[in-house]
Each structure stands twice: as C-alpha cells, then as structure tokens.
Coordinates of C-alpha atoms and ligand atoms in Angstrom, one line a residue:
Chain A
M1 CA 23.5 61.5 21.2
T2 CA 20.2 62.9 19.8
L3 CA 19.0 62.2 16.4
L4 CA 19.4 65.9 15.6
S5 CA 23.1 66.0 16.7
F6 CA 23.7 63.0 14.6
G7 CA 21.9 64.7 11.7
V8 CA 23.9 67.5 12.1
A9 CA 27.0 65.3 12.2
L10 CA 26.2 63.0 9.6
L11 CA 25.9 66.1 7.6
A12 CA 28.7 68.0 8.4
F13 CA 31.1 64.8 7.7
V14 CA 29.7 64.1 4.6
V15 CA 30.8 67.6 3.5
L16 CA 33.9 68.5 5.0
G17 CA 35.4 65.1 5.2
P18 CA 36.4 64.7 1.9
V19 CA 37.4 67.9 1.9
L20 CA 39.9 67.9 4.9
G21 CA 41.2 64.5 3.6
C22 CA 42.0 65.7 0.2
F23 CA 43.5 68.5 1.9
L24 CA 45.7 66.2 4.3
T25 CA 46.8 63.9 1.3
G26 CA 47.6 66.8 -0.7
A27 CA 49.7 68.1 2.2
D28 CA 51.1 64.9 2.5
R29 CA 52.1 64.5 -1.0
I30 CA 54.1 68.0 -1.2
I31 CA 55.8 67.7 2.1
T32 CA 56.8 63.8 1.1
A33 CA 58.3 65.3 -2.1
R34 CA 60.0 68.3 0.2
M35 CA 61.3 65.0 2.5
Q36 CA 63.0 63.4 -0.4
G37 CA 64.4 66.7 -2.2
R38 CA 61.7 67.3 -4.7
V39 CA 58.9 69.9 -5.5
G40 CA 56.3 67.5 -5.2
P41 CA 52.7 67.9 -7.2
P42 CA 50.2 70.6 -6.6
F43 CA 48.4 71.0 -3.3
L44 CA 44.8 69.8 -5.2
Q45 CA 46.4 66.9 -6.9
P46 CA 44.6 64.2 -5.3
Y47 CA 41.3 65.8 -6.1
Y48 CA 42.6 65.8 -10.1
D49 CA 43.4 62.1 -9.5
V50 CA 40.2 61.6 -8.4
Q51 CA 38.1 63.5 -10.9
K52 CA 40.5 61.7 -13.5
L53 CA 39.4 58.4 -12.2
L54 CA 35.5 59.3 -12.2
A55 CA 35.8 60.5 -16.2
K56 CA 37.2 56.8 -17.0
E57 CA 35.3 54.1 -19.2
R58 CA 33.4 52.1 -16.6
R59 CA 34.6 48.5 -16.4
S60 CA 35.2 46.3 -13.6
L61 CA 35.8 42.3 -13.2
N62 CA 33.1 41.5 -11.0
S63 CA 30.1 44.2 -11.1
F64 CA 29.6 43.7 -7.4
Q65 CA 32.9 45.1 -6.8
G66 CA 31.6 48.6 -7.1
Y67 CA 28.4 47.6 -4.7
Y68 CA 30.6 46.6 -2.0
L69 CA 33.2 49.4 -2.1
I70 CA 30.1 52.1 -2.2
L71 CA 28.8 50.1 1.0
A72 CA 32.5 50.5 2.5
L73 CA 32.0 54.4 1.8
V74 CA 28.7 54.3 3.6
M75 CA 30.1 52.4 6.3
T76 CA 33.1 54.9 7.2
V77 CA 30.6 57.9 6.6
L78 CA 28.2 56.5 9.4
S79 CA 31.6 55.5 11.7
G80 CA 32.3 58.9 11.4
A81 CA 29.0 60.7 11.9
F82 CA 28.6 58.7 14.9
F83 CA 32.0 59.5 16.5
F84 CA 31.8 63.4 15.7
A85 CA 28.1 63.5 17.2
G86 CA 29.3 61.9 20.4
G87 CA 28.0 58.8 19.4
N88 CA 28.8 55.3 20.9
I89 CA 32.8 54.6 20.3
L90 CA 32.0 50.6 19.8
L91 CA 29.5 51.1 17.3
V92 CA 32.1 53.7 15.7
V93 CA 34.8 51.0 16.0
F94 CA 32.6 48.0 14.7
L95 CA 31.0 49.8 11.6
I96 CA 35.1 50.7 10.7
S97 CA 35.6 47.5 10.9
L98 CA 32.8 46.5 8.6
S99 CA 34.1 48.9 5.9
S100 CA 37.4 46.9 6.0
L101 CA 35.8 43.7 5.8
L102 CA 33.8 45.2 2.8
F103 CA 37.3 46.2 1.3
V104 CA 38.6 42.9 1.4
I105 CA 35.2 41.4 -0.1
A106 CA 35.5 43.7 -2.9
A107 CA 39.2 42.3 -3.6
Y108 CA 38.4 39.0 -3.5
S109 CA 35.5 38.8 -5.8
T110 CA 38.0 39.9 -9.2
R111 CA 40.1 36.7 -7.9
S112 CA 43.0 37.7 -9.2
P113 CA 45.9 36.4 -7.5
Y114 CA 47.3 40.1 -6.7
A115 CA 44.2 41.3 -5.5
E116 CA 44.1 38.4 -3.2
I117 CA 47.6 38.6 -2.0
G118 CA 46.6 42.0 -1.4
A119 CA 43.6 41.1 0.5
G120 CA 45.0 38.5 2.4
R121 CA 47.5 41.1 3.7
E122 CA 44.9 43.5 4.3
I123 CA 43.6 40.9 6.8
I124 CA 46.2 40.4 8.6
Q125 CA 46.6 44.1 8.9
V126 CA 43.0 44.2 10.3
L127 CA 44.2 41.1 12.7
A128 CA 46.9 43.7 13.8
Y129 CA 45.2 46.6 14.6
E130 CA 41.9 45.5 16.0
P131 CA 42.6 44.5 19.3
M132 CA 44.2 47.8 20.2
I133 CA 41.4 49.5 18.7
I134 CA 38.5 47.5 20.5
L135 CA 40.6 47.9 23.7
L136 CA 40.8 51.5 22.9
G137 CA 36.8 51.5 23.3
V138 CA 37.0 49.4 26.9
F139 CA 39.7 51.8 28.4
F140 CA 37.3 54.4 26.9
Y141 CA 34.6 53.1 29.7
L142 CA 37.2 52.6 32.2
A143 CA 38.4 55.9 32.2
T144 CA 35.2 57.9 31.4
G145 CA 32.2 55.6 32.8
S146 CA 30.6 56.1 29.3
F147 CA 30.8 54.6 26.0
D148 CA 29.8 57.7 24.4
T149 CA 32.5 60.1 23.2
S150 CA 30.7 62.9 24.2
A151 CA 31.9 62.0 27.9
V152 CA 35.2 63.3 27.0
A153 CA 33.7 66.8 27.4
T154 CA 32.8 66.0 31.2
L155 CA 36.3 65.0 32.0
G156 CA 38.2 67.3 34.6
L157 CA 41.4 66.6 32.6
P158 CA 42.3 65.2 29.2
L159 CA 42.3 61.4 28.4
V160 CA 45.4 61.2 27.3
A161 CA 46.7 62.3 31.1
L162 CA 44.3 59.2 32.3
L163 CA 45.4 56.7 29.4
P164 CA 48.9 57.9 28.4
L165 CA 49.9 54.1 27.3
I166 CA 46.8 53.8 25.2
F167 CA 47.4 56.7 23.4
V168 CA 50.8 55.2 22.4
G169 CA 49.5 52.1 21.5
L170 CA 47.1 54.2 19.1
L171 CA 49.7 55.9 17.8
F172 CA 51.9 52.7 17.0
I173 CA 48.3 51.2 14.9
L174 CA 47.5 54.3 13.4
T175 CA 50.7 53.8 11.2
I176 CA 49.0 50.7 9.7
K177 CA 45.5 52.3 9.6
L178 CA 46.9 55.2 7.6
R179 CA 48.8 52.9 5.4
K180 CA 51.9 54.4 5.9
S181 CA 55.5 52.6 5.5
P182 CA 56.7 50.8 7.4
F183 CA 53.2 48.7 7.8
D184 CA 52.0 49.7 4.5
L185 CA 51.5 46.0 3.6
S186 CA 48.2 45.5 1.4
F187 CA 48.9 48.8 -0.7
S188 CA 50.9 51.7 -0.3
H189 CA 50.2 55.2 -2.1
H190 CA 53.7 55.6 -3.2
A191 CA 55.1 54.3 -6.3
H192 CA 54.1 50.6 -6.9
Q193 CA 55.3 47.8 -4.8
E194 CA 55.9 44.3 -5.1
L195 CA 52.3 43.2 -5.5
V196 CA 51.7 45.4 -8.3
K197 CA 48.9 47.8 -6.7
G198 CA 48.3 45.0 -3.7
I199 CA 44.8 44.9 -2.9
T200 CA 43.6 47.6 -5.4
T201 CA 45.1 45.8 -8.3
E202 CA 42.0 45.1 -9.9
M203 CA 40.0 48.1 -8.9
S204 CA 40.0 51.0 -11.5
G205 CA 38.1 53.8 -12.8
H206 CA 35.1 54.7 -10.4
N207 CA 36.4 51.9 -8.1
L208 CA 39.7 53.3 -7.4
A209 CA 38.2 56.9 -7.1
V210 CA 35.9 55.2 -4.2
V211 CA 38.7 53.9 -2.4
E212 CA 40.2 57.2 -2.5
I213 CA 37.4 59.2 -1.3
T214 CA 37.0 56.2 1.3
H215 CA 40.5 56.8 2.4
W216 CA 39.8 60.8 3.0
Y217 CA 37.1 60.0 5.3
E218 CA 39.0 57.3 7.2
S219 CA 42.2 59.7 7.7
V220 CA 39.8 62.1 8.9
L221 CA 38.3 59.9 11.7
F222 CA 41.7 58.7 12.3
L223 CA 43.1 61.9 13.5
G224 CA 39.8 62.4 15.2
Y225 CA 40.4 59.3 17.3
V226 CA 43.8 61.2 18.4
G227 CA 42.2 64.2 18.9
L228 CA 39.7 62.4 21.2
F229 CA 42.5 61.9 23.8
F230 CA 43.1 65.9 24.0
V231 CA 39.4 67.1 24.6
W232 CA 38.2 67.7 28.2
A233 CA 35.4 70.4 29.9
P234 CA 36.5 73.4 28.6
P235 CA 35.5 74.0 24.8
L236 CA 38.8 75.4 23.5
T237 CA 40.4 72.4 23.9
L238 CA 38.5 71.5 20.5
V239 CA 41.4 73.5 19.1
L240 CA 44.1 71.7 21.1
A241 CA 42.9 68.4 19.7
V242 CA 42.9 69.8 15.8
V243 CA 46.8 70.6 16.3
V244 CA 47.8 67.5 17.8
G245 CA 45.7 65.8 15.3
L246 CA 47.8 67.8 12.4
A247 CA 51.0 67.2 14.3
V248 CA 50.4 63.4 14.4
Y249 CA 49.8 63.1 10.9
F250 CA 52.9 65.0 10.6
L251 CA 55.0 62.8 12.8
E252 CA 53.2 59.9 10.5
I253 CA 54.7 61.6 7.3
V254 CA 58.0 61.8 9.0
I255 CA 57.8 57.8 9.8
D256 CA 56.5 56.8 6.3
N257 CA 59.3 58.1 4.6
S258 CA 62.0 56.9 7.3
F259 CA 61.0 53.4 7.3
A260 CA 61.2 50.6 4.6
R261 CA 58.3 48.6 4.6
V262 CA 58.5 45.7 7.0
K263 CA 57.6 41.7 6.8
W264 CA 54.1 41.4 7.9
Q265 CA 55.3 38.6 10.7
Y266 CA 56.8 41.8 12.7
M267 CA 54.0 44.1 11.9
L268 CA 51.8 41.6 13.6
S269 CA 53.7 40.5 16.5
W270 CA 54.9 44.0 17.2
S271 CA 51.6 45.1 17.1
W272 CA 50.6 42.6 19.5
I273 CA 53.2 43.3 21.8
V274 CA 52.8 46.8 22.0
T275 CA 48.9 46.5 22.4
L276 CA 49.5 43.8 25.1
V277 CA 52.1 45.9 27.2
C278 CA 50.4 49.2 26.6
C279 CA 46.7 47.9 28.1
A280 CA 48.5 46.1 30.8
L281 CA 50.0 49.1 32.0
S282 CA 47.0 51.4 31.5
M283 CA 45.1 49.0 33.8
V284 CA 47.7 49.7 36.4
L285 CA 48.2 53.1 35.7
L286 CA 44.5 53.6 36.0
F287 CA 44.3 51.7 39.5
A288 CA 47.4 53.1 41.2
L289 CA 47.2 56.8 40.2
Y290 CA 44.0 57.5 39.7
G291 CA 42.4 54.7 42.2
F292 CA 39.1 54.2 39.8
V293 CA 38.4 51.8 37.6
V294 CA 34.2 52.8 37.0
Chain B
M1 CA 42.7 71.9 -19.1
S2 CA 40.5 68.9 -17.5
A3 CA 41.8 66.8 -14.8
S4 CA 42.7 63.8 -16.7
V5 CA 45.5 66.2 -18.4
K6 CA 46.6 66.7 -14.6
S7 CA 47.3 63.2 -13.5
P8 CA 48.8 60.9 -16.2
W9 CA 49.7 57.8 -14.6
V10 CA 52.5 56.0 -16.4
L11 CA 52.8 52.3 -17.2
H12 CA 56.2 51.2 -18.9
Y13 CA 56.9 48.1 -20.8
D14 CA 60.1 46.7 -22.4
A15 CA 59.2 44.7 -25.3
S16 CA 62.5 43.6 -27.1
S17 CA 64.5 47.1 -26.1
C18 CA 68.1 46.9 -26.0
N19 CA 67.5 48.7 -22.8
G20 CA 69.1 52.3 -23.7
C21 CA 65.4 53.4 -24.2
D22 CA 64.4 51.7 -21.1
I23 CA 67.2 53.7 -19.2
E24 CA 66.1 57.0 -21.1
V25 CA 62.7 56.4 -19.7
L26 CA 63.1 55.4 -16.3
A27 CA 65.7 57.5 -15.6
A28 CA 62.9 60.9 -16.8
L29 CA 60.7 59.0 -13.9
T30 CA 63.9 59.0 -11.1
P31 CA 62.9 61.6 -8.3
L32 CA 65.6 63.7 -10.3
Y33 CA 63.2 64.8 -12.8
D34 CA 60.4 65.1 -10.3
V35 CA 57.8 64.0 -12.7
E36 CA 55.3 64.1 -9.5
R37 CA 55.0 67.8 -10.5
F38 CA 52.8 67.3 -13.5
G39 CA 50.9 64.8 -11.6
I40 CA 52.5 61.9 -13.2
I41 CA 52.9 58.5 -11.3
N42 CA 54.3 55.6 -12.7
T43 CA 52.4 52.7 -11.6
G44 CA 52.8 49.2 -12.8
N45 CA 49.6 48.1 -13.1
P46 CA 47.8 48.8 -16.6
K47 CA 44.5 49.0 -15.0
H48 CA 45.4 52.3 -13.3
A49 CA 47.5 53.8 -16.0
D50 CA 46.4 56.0 -18.9
L51 CA 49.8 56.5 -20.8
F52 CA 51.6 53.4 -21.9
L53 CA 55.0 53.9 -22.9
I54 CA 56.9 51.0 -24.9
T55 CA 60.0 50.6 -25.5
G56 CA 61.8 48.4 -27.9
S57 CA 61.0 46.6 -31.3
V58 CA 57.8 43.7 -31.0
N59 CA 58.6 40.5 -31.9
E60 CA 55.9 36.9 -32.1
R61 CA 55.9 36.4 -28.3
Q62 CA 55.3 40.2 -27.6
V63 CA 52.2 40.4 -29.2
P64 CA 49.8 39.0 -27.1
I65 CA 51.1 40.6 -24.0
I66 CA 51.4 43.8 -25.2
R67 CA 47.5 43.6 -26.6
Q68 CA 46.6 42.3 -23.1
L69 CA 48.1 45.3 -21.3
Y70 CA 46.4 47.8 -23.9
E71 CA 42.9 46.2 -23.0
Q72 CA 43.6 45.8 -19.6
M73 CA 44.1 50.2 -19.6
L74 CA 40.7 51.8 -19.6
E75 CA 39.6 54.4 -22.1
P76 CA 40.9 57.4 -22.7
K77 CA 44.4 56.0 -22.7
V78 CA 47.4 56.9 -25.2
V79 CA 50.2 54.6 -26.3
I80 CA 53.4 56.4 -26.9
A81 CA 56.1 54.6 -28.5
C82 CA 59.6 55.4 -27.4
G83 CA 62.7 55.1 -29.6
I84 CA 63.3 54.1 -33.2
C85 CA 62.7 50.6 -32.5
A86 CA 59.3 51.0 -30.8
C87 CA 58.4 53.1 -33.8
T88 CA 59.4 51.0 -36.8
G89 CA 61.8 48.1 -35.7
G90 CA 64.7 50.3 -35.7
V91 CA 68.0 48.4 -36.6
F92 CA 66.2 45.6 -35.4
K93 CA 63.7 45.7 -38.7
E94 CA 65.6 43.3 -40.6
C95 CA 65.8 40.4 -37.7
Y96 CA 64.2 37.0 -38.5
N97 CA 62.6 37.4 -35.3
T98 CA 61.3 41.0 -35.5
L99 CA 57.7 41.7 -36.6
G100 CA 58.8 45.8 -36.6
G101 CA 57.3 48.6 -34.3
V102 CA 54.4 48.7 -31.9
D103 CA 51.8 49.1 -34.0
V104 CA 52.2 45.8 -35.6
A105 CA 50.5 44.7 -32.1
I106 CA 48.1 47.9 -31.1
P107 CA 47.4 51.4 -32.2
V108 CA 49.8 53.6 -31.4
D109 CA 49.1 57.3 -30.7
V110 CA 52.3 59.2 -30.5
Y111 CA 55.9 58.1 -32.1
A112 CA 58.9 59.2 -30.1
P113 CA 62.2 58.8 -32.7
G114 CA 65.4 58.6 -31.4
C115 CA 68.2 56.1 -30.5
A116 CA 68.1 55.9 -27.8
V117 CA 65.2 58.5 -27.5
R118 CA 66.3 61.9 -26.2
P119 CA 64.5 63.2 -23.1
E120 CA 63.5 66.0 -25.2
T121 CA 61.9 64.0 -27.3
L122 CA 59.9 61.8 -24.5
I123 CA 58.8 65.2 -22.8
D124 CA 57.6 66.4 -26.2
A125 CA 55.8 63.3 -27.1
V126 CA 54.4 63.1 -23.7
V127 CA 52.9 66.7 -24.0
E128 CA 51.6 65.6 -27.5
G129 CA 50.2 62.4 -25.8
L130 CA 48.1 64.8 -22.9
G131 CA 46.5 66.7 -26.2
I132 CA 45.1 63.3 -27.5
L133 CA 44.1 61.7 -23.9
E134 CA 42.2 65.0 -23.7
E135 CA 40.7 64.2 -27.0
K136 CA 39.7 60.9 -26.4
R137 CA 38.2 61.9 -22.6
L138 CA 35.9 64.5 -24.7
L139 CA 35.0 62.0 -27.2
L140 CA 34.1 59.2 -24.6
A141 CA 32.1 62.1 -22.6
A142 CA 30.5 62.5 -26.1
K143 CA 29.7 59.3 -26.1
S144 CA 26.6 60.3 -24.2
L145 CA 25.2 62.9 -26.3
K146 CA 22.5 62.4 -29.0
P147 CA 23.8 62.4 -32.5
A148 CA 22.1 65.6 -33.2
E149 CA 24.3 67.3 -30.7
L150 CA 27.5 65.7 -31.9
P151 CA 29.5 68.8 -34.0
A152 CA 31.1 67.1 -37.3
R153 CA 34.9 67.1 -37.7
P154 CA 35.8 70.5 -39.2
S155 CA 38.0 70.0 -42.3
A156 CA 41.5 70.7 -42.7
A157 CA 40.5 73.5 -45.2
D158 CA 38.4 75.7 -42.7
K159 CA 40.9 75.4 -39.9
L160 CA 44.0 76.0 -41.4
V161 CA 42.7 79.5 -42.6
Q162 CA 41.6 80.5 -39.3
G163 CA 45.3 79.3 -38.1
E164 CA 44.2 76.6 -35.7
T165 CA 44.5 73.0 -36.1
V166 CA 41.7 70.1 -37.0
A167 CA 42.4 68.4 -33.7
A168 CA 42.2 71.5 -31.4
A169 CA 39.2 73.2 -33.1
W170 CA 37.2 69.5 -33.1
Q171 CA 38.0 69.2 -29.4
K172 CA 36.4 72.7 -28.3
A173 CA 33.3 72.1 -30.7
I174 CA 32.6 68.8 -28.6
A175 CA 33.5 70.4 -25.2
N176 CA 31.1 73.1 -26.4
A177 CA 28.4 71.0 -27.2
L178 CA 29.1 69.0 -23.9
Q179 CA 28.5 72.2 -22.3
T180 CA 25.1 73.1 -24.4
A181 CA 24.0 69.8 -22.9
G182 CA 24.9 70.6 -19.7
Q183 CA 27.3 68.1 -19.2
E184 CA 30.4 69.6 -18.0
E185 CA 31.1 72.7 -16.4
Q186 CA 33.8 74.8 -17.8
Ligands
SF4_1 S1 66.1 52.9 -30.0 FE1 68.1 52.4 -30.2 S2 68.3 52.5 -27.3 FE2 65.9 52.2 -28.1 S3 65.8 50.3 -28.0 FE3 65.9 50.7 -30.2 S4 68.5 50.3 -30.3 FE4 67.9 50.1 -28.1

C-alpha cells in the first residue's frame, strides 16, 4: 500500500461510503417492510432522517459526547480506507474496535441508566464478535502469507475456498456487527425496545446523525469483509465480491425479520462456540487439504 | 418540503386516558396502516421524538412528568393533544383530581377533539402539526439571521386578500430570507 493508493481509497471511501451505506439502509427498510406486508418508507428515508436530525437544536448532556462520536466516525472512516486501499487487516480490525470503544464511552459519558445498560450490552457484543474478527486476521495471514488485504489479488483461488469455515464464522458474527435481530441487544433500528433506545438513548440531534452516518460507513466496511473472501487474481472477481456482499446483506435482512432478540448469554456463548469450532476446523482443513501453513 | 416534515418521529404518552384514545393512537401506528410510509417512527425516547402525542386529561401527578418529557424533546417539536380529554379535560373536567387538558402543563400546538379521537381527526392533526413543525424549524434556523434580515410577520389583513394564510406567508418569507443569506438551498 503506497501513500497514493491510501489517499485515493480514503477519498473514495469518504465520498462513496455514506452514499452506499444510505442506499443499503434505505433498501433494507423497504425490503423489511415488504416482508411484513407493508409498503415501507421512501428509498431515501435514512437520508431524510439524518437531514432532519442535523436541523435539530444542539443539546447534549455531556459536551464531550459529540467529540467521542465524531472520533468514532473518523476511526471508522480510516479503518475503511485502510481496508479498501489494501492495507494491513489487523490495523483495520483494531481501528474499528477503537471506534466501538469510543461509541461505548460516548454512551457512558451521560450517566443515564438506560444508556449505561445499552453500553454494557455493547461491550458484551464486542466481546462476542472480537475473537472471530481477530482470528479472521490471523487466518488471513496463514492462507495468504501477508496481513495486507491486497494479498488476495495474488491468490489463485478465492479465500472462501481456502477458509470456508472462517467465512461461516464471519457470517455468524456479522449479524451482531450489523445490529440485526437476534443479536441487536445494544440498540436496534426498528421499533423501540425494552431499554428505550439502548446505547443511543441519550444521543439526539447532531449526535444521533453522526451515529447514523457511522453506521452507514460500517455497513459498507463489513460487507467489504465478506467481499474479501471472493476476490482473487482476475480483476472481474471484484464484481462477484459486490454481488456476494449484497446477497449476504439480503440474507441478514431475512434473518433480522425471522428471529426475535435473544438473551446476551445465548449470544455470547454461541458466538464463541461458533468461533472456536470454525477456527479449529479451519486449521485442520488448511493442513489437510492444502498442506500449508505459511 | 424539508426533511423535518418527511421524518417525524412520534412519542406517545398516556396521561389519564380511559385508554379509548390510546387504542386509537396505537391502532394508527400498527403495521396495518404502515405510517412508516411517511417516515413516521414510534420511538419511546423523548430525545429522539419530534411529535408528542398525549392522550387523556391531566392531574397533579402528571404535570412534572409531562413537563419533563417536553423539556427533553429537542426543538423543533410539536405537541398534539389527542381526544377531548387531552384538549380540555373532557368528561373528567369536573373531577376533584383533574386539572384540565394538556395545556395546563405545556403549550399545545394542535388540538384533536373526539371521544375517542377518530383516526381521520388524528391524521388531520398530524398533518397540521407537520406544518407547525416546519414553521418552528424555520424559526430555529432564522435565529442565525441578523435582526435586519428577518422578515416581519405579515398582518392578517394583507394576506387574506391574497388568499394565503398568515402562517404560510410568513414561512415563505423566512425561507426566502434564509435563502438570500445563503443558509439554505431550495
Ligand atoms: S376523549 Fe374519550 S376516549 Fe379519549 S380518553 Fe377521554 S374519555 Fe377516553
């Protein structure tokens, strides 16, 4: 990754990230409505929501909350830029963790009991998906011999053929990352839940708009993780990656609409079991089928 | 039409309603009527809400609660009193514990009478409320204008001749002023 490619990726992600993310969320809301026998909002509804939130009065319980959230947004953007520039996958993973951490701090800073329970649940969610995400980086190295995401372009076959079970594990925790039922414990995009609005309870106006925009960037980045598994040497595979990414997003919407929220104990234990099993079997598979671990 | 009007999030609070009006309000929010078509979301959080729907008459104990919910909502916000109880106290007006309608606690923007409030009345009230929401948003944005740039509120006599309501004419004037000040694109 050169400085130039990073600059180009940063610029592209800053501009295209929220647009794509907004379209994804808009499509999500319409598809969700259709699945429930409704018509649903206009396609650009997420954009209207954010525009409205930005037009609201500025007020927050802790004046630092806004800075934490903006920093979280910056971390997400940087992480995405490193990812799409072909940078180090560990850096991508850690920047995104930092973003989650800042989000949690922003919620704790208001000391509202609802926001605190929401933030506590967010931490449990991080605990549930983080091992899988870090092991994804490790297995990426074992399979490609490099931590740079650009290394997939030198492969003779897609990553999903080398690490099918890691892909399954990623799909499992993706539901947590995208804040979909049954794992939308800390806050959900639909209706209100048992904790008022969970982690976002005390975030209003501008701050909520920043949270929403961060979520757009995140969605694109996480679908990028999925796409990574389907890119190899021929450049046309990028199209395949996009198609698979969209298909996975549709699958997430189906899951979102078919399951009720679970308890955190269930989420935590199952995501760790899935991580453990997938990673252990992947190790065996890498050795047995391809006979290599770099 | 600005985004505020396209994405009104609703907070519903039951003062001491007999539940007749609540059922009407909640029925209107069910998936059957799909209010999400208009960007309406029923949020349980006053900090996210734009429209405040209150049902039932108000007694001593509710005043601080209603005030707190109202204070927690960010401007621009609109209060809609749903049902005759919320408007004036209704059949409970003479009760020893009833203070009256919602306007004893907070300023009400739209009164939707009826016992129970009819869905049609509710929809009319929300549409009316959205107009007020837009006006409040413009006024909030106009706070950044210098006093000299702010248009005067037109008088009723001026406007009735031109077949336009005062509120509509004023909104347009503020929007124009904001546009010339380069604060908002049309
Ligand atoms: S207006 Fe009628 S239905 Fe509504 S709360 Fe009052 S008594 Fe009940």
